[in-house]
Every structure is written in structure tokens, then in C-alpha cells.
Amino acid sequence: MKYGFDFEISLDIVGAILFILGYSINDTIVIFSRIRENMEEKSDLKSDPRNLINISIKETLRRTLLTSFFTTLVVFPLWLKGGSS
């Protein structure tokens, strides 16, 4: 399919966009869930929502980095050794 940008949008591009969106949405859900948990557990942080959000993001950062690292660890050999489709 050709659109107004003079390049073809292939199935690979659509898959890559959906892949990135999936990770982004998953991280957003995890962070909001962590914020909700911290609101229930740490009542002293309720007065400062910025601090609560900052702590919640810091708590999920390690998980996000590890997930991205291991995904890259798997995708890189596929890209390197995988043939053309």
C-alpha cells in the first residue's frame, strides 16, 4: 500500500509499531498499578502526588530495563542470523 509519503508500509513496520505500543501500554499499566498500591500502603505519600509518582516509577524502572534488555538479547540474534522473509 502506498500513501502520501512515497514509501510502502509493510507488515514488518506494522508489527514493529504494534510491538512498541504493546511495551508502552504494558509499562503504563504497571506504573499506574504501582501508584495505586503505593497510595494504599504509604498513606504519608498521599499528600505529595509528585513524590508518590516518582517513587512508583523508580520501583518499576528495574523491571522495565530488564525486560527491554532480555527482549533485545533475543531479537538481536534473530536479526543477525535470520534470513530474509
Coordinates of C-alpha atoms in Angstrom, one line a residue:
M1 CA 0.0 0.0 0.0
K2 CA 1.3 3.4 -0.8
Y3 CA 0.2 6.5 1.0
G4 CA 1.3 10.1 0.6
F5 CA 4.8 9.6 2.0
D6 CA 6.3 7.9 -1.0
F7 CA 7.2 4.7 0.8
E8 CA 5.5 1.4 1.4
I9 CA 4.1 0.4 4.8
S10 CA 4.9 -3.3 5.1
L11 CA 3.7 -5.9 7.5
D12 CA 7.1 -5.6 9.3
I13 CA 6.6 -1.9 10.0
V14 CA 3.1 -2.5 11.3
G15 CA 4.4 -5.3 13.5
A16 CA 7.2 -3.1 14.9
I17 CA 4.7 -0.3 15.7
L18 CA 2.4 -2.7 17.5
F19 CA 5.4 -4.2 19.4
I20 CA 6.5 -0.8 20.7
L21 CA 2.9 0.2 21.5
G22 CA 2.4 -3.1 23.4
Y23 CA 5.5 -2.4 25.6
S24 CA 4.5 1.1 26.2
I25 CA 0.9 0.2 27.2
N26 CA 2.1 -2.6 29.4
D27 CA 4.6 -0.3 31.2
T28 CA 1.9 2.3 31.7
I29 CA -0.5 -0.2 33.2
V30 CA 2.3 -1.5 35.6
I31 CA 3.2 2.0 36.7
F32 CA -0.4 3.0 37.4
S33 CA -0.9 -0.2 39.3
R34 CA 2.2 0.5 41.4
I35 CA 0.9 4.1 42.1
R36 CA -2.4 2.6 43.2
E37 CA -0.7 0.1 45.5
N38 CA 1.6 2.8 47.0
M39 CA -1.5 5.0 47.6
E40 CA -3.0 2.3 49.7
E41 CA 0.2 1.2 51.5
K42 CA 2.0 4.5 52.0
S43 CA -0.5 7.0 53.3
D44 CA 2.2 9.5 54.2
L45 CA 2.9 10.0 50.4
K46 CA -0.7 10.8 49.6
S47 CA -0.1 14.5 50.4
D48 CA 2.6 14.8 47.7
P49 CA 1.4 13.2 44.5
R50 CA 4.7 14.1 42.7
N51 CA 6.7 12.1 45.2
L52 CA 4.3 9.2 45.0
I53 CA 4.6 9.0 41.2
N54 CA 8.3 9.4 41.4
I55 CA 8.7 6.5 43.8
S56 CA 6.3 4.4 41.8
I57 CA 8.3 4.9 38.6
K58 CA 11.6 4.2 40.4
E59 CA 10.2 0.9 41.7
T60 CA 9.2 -0.2 38.2
L61 CA 12.4 1.1 36.4
R62 CA 14.5 -2.0 37.1
R63 CA 11.8 -4.3 35.7
T64 CA 11.4 -2.2 32.6
L65 CA 15.1 -2.2 31.9
L66 CA 15.5 -5.9 32.4
T67 CA 12.5 -6.6 30.2
S68 CA 14.0 -4.4 27.4
F69 CA 17.4 -5.9 27.8
F70 CA 16.3 -9.5 27.5
T71 CA 14.0 -8.7 24.6
T72 CA 16.9 -7.1 22.8
L73 CA 19.0 -10.1 23.7
V74 CA 16.6 -12.4 21.9
V75 CA 15.8 -10.1 18.9
F76 CA 19.4 -9.3 18.1
P77 CA 20.4 -12.9 17.1
L78 CA 17.1 -13.2 15.2
W79 CA 18.0 -10.1 13.2
L80 CA 21.6 -11.1 12.8
K81 CA 21.1 -14.8 11.7
G82 CA 17.5 -14.6 10.5
G83 CA 17.0 -14.8 6.8
S84 CA 15.0 -12.6 4.6
S85 CA 11.3 -13.2 4.8

